[in-house]
Coordinates of C-alpha atoms in Angstrom, one line a residue:
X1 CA 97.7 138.5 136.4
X2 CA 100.8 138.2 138.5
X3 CA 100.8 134.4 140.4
X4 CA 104.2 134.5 141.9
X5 CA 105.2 135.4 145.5
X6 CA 107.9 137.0 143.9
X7 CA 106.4 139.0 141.4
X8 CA 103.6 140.4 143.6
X9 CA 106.4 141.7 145.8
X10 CA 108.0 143.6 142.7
X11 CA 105.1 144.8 141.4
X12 CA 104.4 148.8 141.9
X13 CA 101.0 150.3 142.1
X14 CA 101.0 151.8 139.1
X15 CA 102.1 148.8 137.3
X16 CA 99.9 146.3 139.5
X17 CA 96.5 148.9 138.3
X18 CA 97.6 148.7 134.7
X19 CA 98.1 144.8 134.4
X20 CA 94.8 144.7 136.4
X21 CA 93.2 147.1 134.1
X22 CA 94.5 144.8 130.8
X23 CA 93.2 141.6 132.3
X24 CA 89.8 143.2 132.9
X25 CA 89.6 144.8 129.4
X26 CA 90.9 141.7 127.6
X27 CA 88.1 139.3 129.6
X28 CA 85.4 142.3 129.3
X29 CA 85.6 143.6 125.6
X30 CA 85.2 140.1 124.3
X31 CA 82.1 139.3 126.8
X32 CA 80.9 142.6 125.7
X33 CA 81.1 141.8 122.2
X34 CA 79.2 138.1 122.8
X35 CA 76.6 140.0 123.9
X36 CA 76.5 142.5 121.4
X37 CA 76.3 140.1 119.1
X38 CA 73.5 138.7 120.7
X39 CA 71.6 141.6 120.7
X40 CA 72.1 142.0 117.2
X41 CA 70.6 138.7 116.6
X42 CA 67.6 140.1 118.0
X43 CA 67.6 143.2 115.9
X44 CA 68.5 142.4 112.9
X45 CA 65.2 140.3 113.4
X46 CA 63.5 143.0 113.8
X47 CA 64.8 145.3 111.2
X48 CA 64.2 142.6 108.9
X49 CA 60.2 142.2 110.0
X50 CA 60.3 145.5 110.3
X51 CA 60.2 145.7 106.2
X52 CA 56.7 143.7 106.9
X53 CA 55.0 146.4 108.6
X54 CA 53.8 147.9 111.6
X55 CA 51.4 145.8 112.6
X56 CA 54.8 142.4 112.0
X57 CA 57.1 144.6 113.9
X58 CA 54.7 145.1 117.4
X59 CA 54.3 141.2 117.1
X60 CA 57.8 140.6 117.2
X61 CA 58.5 143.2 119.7
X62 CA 56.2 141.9 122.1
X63 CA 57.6 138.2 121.5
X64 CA 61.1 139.9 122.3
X65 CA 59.7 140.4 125.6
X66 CA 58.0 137.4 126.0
X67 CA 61.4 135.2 125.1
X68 CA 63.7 138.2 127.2
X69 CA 61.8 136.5 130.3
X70 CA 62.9 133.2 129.9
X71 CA 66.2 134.2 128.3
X72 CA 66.7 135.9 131.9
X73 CA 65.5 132.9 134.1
X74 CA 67.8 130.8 132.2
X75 CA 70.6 133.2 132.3
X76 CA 70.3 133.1 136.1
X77 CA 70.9 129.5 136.2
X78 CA 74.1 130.6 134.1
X79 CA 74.9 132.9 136.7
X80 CA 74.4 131.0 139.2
X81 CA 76.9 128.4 138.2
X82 CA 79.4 131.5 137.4
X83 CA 79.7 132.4 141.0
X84 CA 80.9 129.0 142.2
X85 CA 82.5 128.0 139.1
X86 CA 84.7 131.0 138.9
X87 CA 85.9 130.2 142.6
X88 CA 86.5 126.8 141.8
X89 CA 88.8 128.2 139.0
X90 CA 90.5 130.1 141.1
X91 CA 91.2 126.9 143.3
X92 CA 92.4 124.9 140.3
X93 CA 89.4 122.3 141.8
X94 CA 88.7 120.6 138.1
X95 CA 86.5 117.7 139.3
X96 CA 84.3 120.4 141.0
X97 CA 84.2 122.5 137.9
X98 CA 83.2 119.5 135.8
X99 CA 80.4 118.3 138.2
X100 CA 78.6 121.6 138.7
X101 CA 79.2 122.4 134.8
X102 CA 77.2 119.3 134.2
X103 CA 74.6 119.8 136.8
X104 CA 73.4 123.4 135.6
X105 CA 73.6 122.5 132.0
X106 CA 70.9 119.7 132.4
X107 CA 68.9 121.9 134.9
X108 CA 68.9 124.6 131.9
X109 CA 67.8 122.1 129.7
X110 CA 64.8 121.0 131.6
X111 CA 63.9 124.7 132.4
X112 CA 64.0 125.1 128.7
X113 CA 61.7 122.9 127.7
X114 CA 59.2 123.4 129.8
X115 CA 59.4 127.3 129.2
X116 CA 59.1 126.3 125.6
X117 CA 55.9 124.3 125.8
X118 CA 53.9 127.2 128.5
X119 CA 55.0 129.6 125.3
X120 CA 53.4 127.3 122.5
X121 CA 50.3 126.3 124.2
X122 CA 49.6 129.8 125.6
X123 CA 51.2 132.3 122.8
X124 CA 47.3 134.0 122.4
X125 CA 46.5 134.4 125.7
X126 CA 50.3 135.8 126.8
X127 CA 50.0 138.3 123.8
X128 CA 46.7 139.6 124.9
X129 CA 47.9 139.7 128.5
X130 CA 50.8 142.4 127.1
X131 CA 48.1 144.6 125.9
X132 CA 48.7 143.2 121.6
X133 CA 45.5 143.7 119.3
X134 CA 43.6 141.1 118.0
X135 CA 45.7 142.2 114.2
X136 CA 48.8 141.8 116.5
X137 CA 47.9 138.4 118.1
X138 CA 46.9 136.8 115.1
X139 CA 50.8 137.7 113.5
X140 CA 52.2 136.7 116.8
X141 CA 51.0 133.5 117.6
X142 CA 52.9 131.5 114.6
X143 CA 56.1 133.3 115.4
X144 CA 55.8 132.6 119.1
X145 CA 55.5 129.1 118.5
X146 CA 58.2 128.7 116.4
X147 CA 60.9 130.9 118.3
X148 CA 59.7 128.9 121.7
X149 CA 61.9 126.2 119.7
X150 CA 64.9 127.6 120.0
X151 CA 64.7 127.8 123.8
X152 CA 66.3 124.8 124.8
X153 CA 69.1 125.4 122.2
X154 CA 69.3 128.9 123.4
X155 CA 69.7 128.0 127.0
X156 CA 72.8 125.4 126.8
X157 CA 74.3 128.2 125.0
X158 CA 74.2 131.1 127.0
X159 CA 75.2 128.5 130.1
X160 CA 77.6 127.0 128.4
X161 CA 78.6 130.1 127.5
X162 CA 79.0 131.1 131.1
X163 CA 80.3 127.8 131.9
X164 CA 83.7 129.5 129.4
X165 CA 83.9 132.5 130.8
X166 CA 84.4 131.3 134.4
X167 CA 87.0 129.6 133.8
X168 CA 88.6 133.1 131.7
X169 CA 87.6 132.2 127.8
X170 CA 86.2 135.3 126.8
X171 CA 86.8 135.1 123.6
X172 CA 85.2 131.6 122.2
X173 CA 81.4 132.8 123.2
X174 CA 82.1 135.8 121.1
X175 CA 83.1 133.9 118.0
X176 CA 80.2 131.5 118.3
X177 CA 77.9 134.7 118.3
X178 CA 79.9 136.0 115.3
X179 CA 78.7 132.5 113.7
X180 CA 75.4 132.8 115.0
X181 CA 74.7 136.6 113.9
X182 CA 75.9 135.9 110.6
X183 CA 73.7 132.8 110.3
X184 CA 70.4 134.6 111.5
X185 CA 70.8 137.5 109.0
X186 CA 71.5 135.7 106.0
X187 CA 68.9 132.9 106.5
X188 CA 66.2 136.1 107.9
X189 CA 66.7 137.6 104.0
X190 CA 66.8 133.7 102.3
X191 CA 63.4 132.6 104.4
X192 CA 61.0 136.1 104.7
X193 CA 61.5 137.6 101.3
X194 CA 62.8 134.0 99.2
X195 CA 65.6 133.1 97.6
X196 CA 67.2 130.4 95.4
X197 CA 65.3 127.2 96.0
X198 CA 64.1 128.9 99.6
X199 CA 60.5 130.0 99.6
X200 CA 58.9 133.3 101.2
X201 CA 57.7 132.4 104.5
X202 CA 57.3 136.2 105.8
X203 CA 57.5 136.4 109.8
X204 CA 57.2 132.6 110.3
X205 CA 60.9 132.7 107.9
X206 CA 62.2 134.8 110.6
X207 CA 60.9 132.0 113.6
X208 CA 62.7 129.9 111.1
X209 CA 66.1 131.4 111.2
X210 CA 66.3 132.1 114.6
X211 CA 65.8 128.1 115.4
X212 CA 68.5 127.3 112.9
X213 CA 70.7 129.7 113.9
X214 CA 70.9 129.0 117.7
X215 CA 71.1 125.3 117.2
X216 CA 74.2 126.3 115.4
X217 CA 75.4 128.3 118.0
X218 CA 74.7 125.3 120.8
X219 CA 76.7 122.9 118.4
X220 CA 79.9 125.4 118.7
X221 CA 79.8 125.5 122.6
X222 CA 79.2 121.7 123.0
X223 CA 82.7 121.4 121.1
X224 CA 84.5 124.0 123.5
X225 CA 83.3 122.8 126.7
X226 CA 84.2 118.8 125.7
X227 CA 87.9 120.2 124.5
X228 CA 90.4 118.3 126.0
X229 CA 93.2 121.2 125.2
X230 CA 91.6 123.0 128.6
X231 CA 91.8 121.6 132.1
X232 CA 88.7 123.2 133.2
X233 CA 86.6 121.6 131.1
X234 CA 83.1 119.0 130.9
X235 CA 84.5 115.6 131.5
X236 CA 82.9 112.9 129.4
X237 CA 82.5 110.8 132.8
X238 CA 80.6 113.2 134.5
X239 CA 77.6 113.7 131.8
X240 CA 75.2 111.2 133.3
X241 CA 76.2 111.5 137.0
X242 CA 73.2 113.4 139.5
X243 CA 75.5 115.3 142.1
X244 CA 73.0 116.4 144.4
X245 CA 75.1 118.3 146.6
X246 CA 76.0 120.7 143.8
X247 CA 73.0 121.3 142.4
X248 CA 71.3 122.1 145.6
X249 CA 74.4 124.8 146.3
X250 CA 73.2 126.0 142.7
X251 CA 69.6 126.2 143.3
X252 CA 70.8 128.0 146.7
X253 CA 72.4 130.8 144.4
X254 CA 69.8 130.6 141.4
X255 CA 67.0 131.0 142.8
X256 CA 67.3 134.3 144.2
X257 CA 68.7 135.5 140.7
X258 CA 65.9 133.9 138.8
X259 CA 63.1 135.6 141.3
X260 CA 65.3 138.7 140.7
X261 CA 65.8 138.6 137.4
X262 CA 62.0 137.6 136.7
X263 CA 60.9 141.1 139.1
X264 CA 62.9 142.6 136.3
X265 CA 61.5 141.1 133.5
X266 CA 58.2 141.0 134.3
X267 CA 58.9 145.1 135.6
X268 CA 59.7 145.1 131.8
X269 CA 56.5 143.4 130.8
X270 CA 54.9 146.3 133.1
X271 CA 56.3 149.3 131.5
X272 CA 55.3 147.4 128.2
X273 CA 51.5 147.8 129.5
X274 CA 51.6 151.0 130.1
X275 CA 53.2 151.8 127.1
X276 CA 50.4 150.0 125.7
X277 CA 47.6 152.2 127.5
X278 CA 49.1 154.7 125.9
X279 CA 48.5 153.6 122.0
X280 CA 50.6 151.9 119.4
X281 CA 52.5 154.1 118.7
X282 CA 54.5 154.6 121.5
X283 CA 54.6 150.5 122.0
X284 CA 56.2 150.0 118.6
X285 CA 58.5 153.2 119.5
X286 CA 59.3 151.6 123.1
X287 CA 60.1 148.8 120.8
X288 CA 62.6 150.4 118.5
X289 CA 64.4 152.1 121.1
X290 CA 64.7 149.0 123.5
X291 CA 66.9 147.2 121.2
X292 CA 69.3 150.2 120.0
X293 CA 69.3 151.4 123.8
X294 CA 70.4 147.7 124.9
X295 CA 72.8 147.2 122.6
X296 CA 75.1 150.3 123.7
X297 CA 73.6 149.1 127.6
X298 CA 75.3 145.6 126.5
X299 CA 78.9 147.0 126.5
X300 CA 78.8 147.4 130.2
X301 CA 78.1 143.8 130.6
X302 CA 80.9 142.8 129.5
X303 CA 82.6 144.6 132.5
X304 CA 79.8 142.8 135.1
X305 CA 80.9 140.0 133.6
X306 CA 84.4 140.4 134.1
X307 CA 83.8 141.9 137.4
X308 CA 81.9 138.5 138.5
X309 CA 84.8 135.9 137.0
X310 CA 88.1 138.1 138.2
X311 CA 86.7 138.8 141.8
X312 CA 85.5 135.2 142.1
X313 CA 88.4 133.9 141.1
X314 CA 90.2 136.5 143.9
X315 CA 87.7 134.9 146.5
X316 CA 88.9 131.2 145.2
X317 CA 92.2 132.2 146.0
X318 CA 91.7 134.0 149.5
X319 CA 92.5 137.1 148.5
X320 CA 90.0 139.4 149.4
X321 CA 91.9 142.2 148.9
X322 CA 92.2 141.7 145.2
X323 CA 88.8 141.0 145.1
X324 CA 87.9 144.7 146.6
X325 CA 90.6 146.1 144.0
X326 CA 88.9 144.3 140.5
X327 CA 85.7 145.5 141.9
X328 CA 86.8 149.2 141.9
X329 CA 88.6 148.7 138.9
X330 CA 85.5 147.7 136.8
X331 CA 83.4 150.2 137.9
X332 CA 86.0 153.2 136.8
X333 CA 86.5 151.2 133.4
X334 CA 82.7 151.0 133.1
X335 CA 81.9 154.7 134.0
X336 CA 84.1 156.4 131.3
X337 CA 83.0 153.7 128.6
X338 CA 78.8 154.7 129.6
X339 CA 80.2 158.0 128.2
X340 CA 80.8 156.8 124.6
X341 CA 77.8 154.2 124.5
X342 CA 75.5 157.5 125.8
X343 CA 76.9 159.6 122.8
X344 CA 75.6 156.3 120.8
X345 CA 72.8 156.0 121.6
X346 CA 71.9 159.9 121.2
X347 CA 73.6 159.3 117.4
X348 CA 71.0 156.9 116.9
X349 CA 67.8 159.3 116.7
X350 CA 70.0 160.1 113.5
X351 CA 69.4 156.7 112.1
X352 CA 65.7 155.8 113.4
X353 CA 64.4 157.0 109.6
X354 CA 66.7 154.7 107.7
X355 CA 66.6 151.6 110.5
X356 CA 62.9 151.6 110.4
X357 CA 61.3 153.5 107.1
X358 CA 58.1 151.6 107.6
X359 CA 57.3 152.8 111.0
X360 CA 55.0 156.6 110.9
X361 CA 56.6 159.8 111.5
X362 CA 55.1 160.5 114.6
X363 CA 56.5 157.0 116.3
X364 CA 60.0 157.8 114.9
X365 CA 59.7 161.1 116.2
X366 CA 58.6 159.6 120.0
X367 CA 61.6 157.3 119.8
X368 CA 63.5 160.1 118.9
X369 CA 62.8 162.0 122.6
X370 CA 63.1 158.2 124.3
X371 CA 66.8 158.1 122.8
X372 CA 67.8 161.2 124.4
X373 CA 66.4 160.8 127.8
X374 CA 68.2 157.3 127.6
X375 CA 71.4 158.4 126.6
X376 CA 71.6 160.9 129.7
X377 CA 71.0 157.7 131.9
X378 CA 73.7 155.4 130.6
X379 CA 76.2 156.4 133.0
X380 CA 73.7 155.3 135.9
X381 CA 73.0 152.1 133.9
X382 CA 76.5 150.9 133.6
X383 CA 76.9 151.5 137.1
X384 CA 74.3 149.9 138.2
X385 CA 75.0 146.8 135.8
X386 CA 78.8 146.0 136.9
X387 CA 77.5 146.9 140.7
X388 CA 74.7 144.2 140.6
X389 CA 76.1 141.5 138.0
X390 CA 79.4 142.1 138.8
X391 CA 80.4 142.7 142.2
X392 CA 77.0 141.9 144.4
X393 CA 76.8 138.8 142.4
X394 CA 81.1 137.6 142.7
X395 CA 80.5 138.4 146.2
X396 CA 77.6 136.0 146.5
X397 CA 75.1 138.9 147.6
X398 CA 72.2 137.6 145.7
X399 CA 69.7 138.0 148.4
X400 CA 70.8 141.9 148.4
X401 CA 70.5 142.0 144.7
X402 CA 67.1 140.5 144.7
X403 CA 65.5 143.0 146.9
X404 CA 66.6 145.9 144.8
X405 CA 64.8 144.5 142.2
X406 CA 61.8 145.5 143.7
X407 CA 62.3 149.0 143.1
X408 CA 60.8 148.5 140.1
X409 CA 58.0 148.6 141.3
X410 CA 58.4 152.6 142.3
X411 CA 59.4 152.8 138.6
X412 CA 56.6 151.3 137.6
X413 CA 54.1 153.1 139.4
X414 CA 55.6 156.8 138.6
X415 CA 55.6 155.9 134.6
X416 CA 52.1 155.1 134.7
X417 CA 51.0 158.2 137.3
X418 CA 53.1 160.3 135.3
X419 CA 52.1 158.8 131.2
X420 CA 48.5 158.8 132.1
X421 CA 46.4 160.2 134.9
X422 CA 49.1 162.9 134.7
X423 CA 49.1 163.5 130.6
X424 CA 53.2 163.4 129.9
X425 CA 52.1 160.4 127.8
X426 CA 55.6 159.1 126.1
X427 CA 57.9 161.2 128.2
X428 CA 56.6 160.4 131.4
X429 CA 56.8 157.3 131.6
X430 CA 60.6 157.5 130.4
X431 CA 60.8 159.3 133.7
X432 CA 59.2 156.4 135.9
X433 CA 61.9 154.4 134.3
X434 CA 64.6 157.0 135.4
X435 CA 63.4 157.1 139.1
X436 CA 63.2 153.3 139.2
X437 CA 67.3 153.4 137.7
X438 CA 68.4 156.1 140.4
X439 CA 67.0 154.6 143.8
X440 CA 69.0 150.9 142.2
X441 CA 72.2 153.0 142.3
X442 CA 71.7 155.1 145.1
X443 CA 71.1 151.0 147.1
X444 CA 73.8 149.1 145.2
X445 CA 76.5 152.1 145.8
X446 CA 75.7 152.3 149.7
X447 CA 75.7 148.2 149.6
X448 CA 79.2 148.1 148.0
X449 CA 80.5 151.2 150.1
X450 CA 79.4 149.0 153.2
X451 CA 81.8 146.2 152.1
X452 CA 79.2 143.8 153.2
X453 CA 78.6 142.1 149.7
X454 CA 81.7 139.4 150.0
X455 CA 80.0 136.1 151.4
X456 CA 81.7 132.3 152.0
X457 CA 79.7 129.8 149.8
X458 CA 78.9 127.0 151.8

């Protein structure tokens, strides 16, 4: 990015979109990859308890969900943080940056823990509520408890994480998932099937690995965000100071994008029931394709996320035109790469058989049709993800974000009128779900269109 008077002056438009266009791709591919990676965490789990059976791979499914809520609550808290702390980048403010680094890390933590304990002490009674049978439950409630662990370690990673990438470090979060990844699989092999001196624990191994592998992953981050080699950075000092002004100017931004992320997550939980009322089978096909779906959906985050830190960091420097051009940037960048990650995710019916040979023929053929549909909507996803992550949320128009979520509910209600009273069982409600993604796109496009999405942060 050009800094110079000078150079802005010299700069052509052609030359001024391509430079803008390389500093998005080289903070987005890396973000996108972090969270790839992340995903793949998550997936290699289940491919691995897959191997266990049907009945294994719905219990870890449905704790996927379960731990996807409080991974988004957290991650708003992350987000949060972002907005500010990517405008307080672009100031060069480095006490500020510390302070509010500090601040959201130990409000993570004691979210954490307390989403950890309501997870323990009620794992039966929240897998019943999503619709599991008793056979289900009784795999699920071990693993439940022992993933809940990782929680806390989870969330001062992923906003310490966020904490990096505000300040333009892209690259360090993907590494650490690169560590983390290859920790989880090799560990999910050593701990559910045995090896060496390492006993066969089944499904709890896979709890196991997962605890192990994001304390690992919290470790790495700790030692980035202390790193003296970067002036935006977690001072020592400021680690046992209460700034009350800050964290009530994060709470101000978090809490609508925890509501808002919880609508969506519990709008998740919703399609899960009725995917339920439907039969097994499409729940554990629901649950194959929501991880291979979300990991192509994953490559636009990257681009919300660069969206978020790049037109923040515009704001910082009171340059709102900048801002406006990064935002329209991203979105062209994101659109023409939803056309590969759609092609994807239709190449992936072509692998369901050899991804999950334990599941029945007639879910693999079910997932099969839900790949298809989803890989028609990516475009609409990816806009929809750098509109609302990215430039509603740099612009600090969380309150506008928030009450799109509740189109969900529309979703919602036309997947289950449609599945069941109706009779499109599998298909229909992949078509709620499509409703529910078109009315989000037709609101976030007229909101951004409007240019009413850039807000001062008091």
């Amino acid at each position: 990015m050009s800094t110079g008077t000078v150079e802005h002056a010299q700069e052509t438009p052609a030359s001024g979109t391509r430079s803008k266009r390389g500093e998005i791709l080289r903070f987005a591919l890396p973000a996108s990859l972090e969270v790839v990676l992340f995903q793949l965490v998550m997936l290699v789990d289940q491919l691995f308890v897959a191997s266990l059976g049907e009945l294994s791979f719905v219990a870890a499914g449905l704790t996927g969900q379960l731990f996807g809520l409080a991974f988004v609550v957290l991650a708003a808290l992350g987000s949060g943080a972002a907005i500010r702390l990517a405008r307080y980048a672009g100031a060069g403010d480095e006490e500020s940056f510390s302070i509010l680094s500090v601040q959201v890390l130990w409000l993570a933590l004691l979210v954490a823990v307390t989403l950890a304990a309501g997870m323990g002490l009620g794992a039966g009674p929240l897998m019943r509520a999503l619709g599991a049978e008793p056979a289900v439950v009784e795999r699920g409630v071990l693993f439940i408890r022992l993933v809940a662990w990782s929680l806390p370690f989870m969330a001062l990673t992923e906003v310490g994480n966020q904490v990096l990438r505000s300040r333009g470090e892209a690259r360090s979060p993907a590494l650490i998932g690169a560590v983390s990844l290859v920790t989880n699989s090799v560990l999910n092999y050593a701990l559910i099937f045995g090896w060496w001196v390492l006993p066969e624990m089944g499904l709890a191994g896979a709890g196991v690995a997962t605890v192990v592998a994001r304390g690992l992953g919290f470790v790495l981050v700790c030692q980035r965000l202390l790193s003296r080699r970067h002036a935006l950075r977690v001072r020592v000092e400021h680690l046992w100071r209460l700034e009350l002004t800050p964290l009530r100017q994060l709470v101000a931004l978090a809490l609508p994008m925890a509501a808002g992320q919880g609508v969506w997550m519990l709008g998740l939980l919703g399609y899960t029931k009725v995917f339920a009322a439907l039969g097994t089978a499409e729940l554990a096909a629901a649950s194959a394709i929501g991880q291979l779906e979300t990991l192509c959906l994953m490559v636009s985050f990257g681009f919300g996320m660069a969206c978020l830190t790049l037109v923040g960091q515009e704001l910082g420097r009171r340059d709102g035109a900048k801002a406006h051009e990064v935002a329209a940037e991203c979105l062209r960048l994101a659109l023409g790469v939803s056309v590969v990650t759609g092609a994807a995710v239709a190449a992936g019916t072509l692998l369901l058989g050899t991804l999950y040979p334990r599941l029945e023929p007639g879910t693999l053929a079910l997932a099969s049709i839900g790949l298809m549909v989803l890989a028609l909507l990516q475009p609409v996803k990816a806009l929809n993800m750098v509109l609302a992550n990215g430039v509603l949320r740099g612009g600090g128009d969380v309150r506008f974000h928030l009450a799109c979520e509740l189109l969900m509910l529309v979703g919602i209600a036309c997947a289950y009128a449609l599945g069941v009273p109706l009779g499109w069982g599998f298909l229909g409600v992949l078509v709620g779900k499509a409703c529910e993604e078109l009315l989000k796109l037709a609101a976030f496009s007229w909101r951004y269109r409007s240019q009413r999405w850039v807000h001062e942060l008091s």
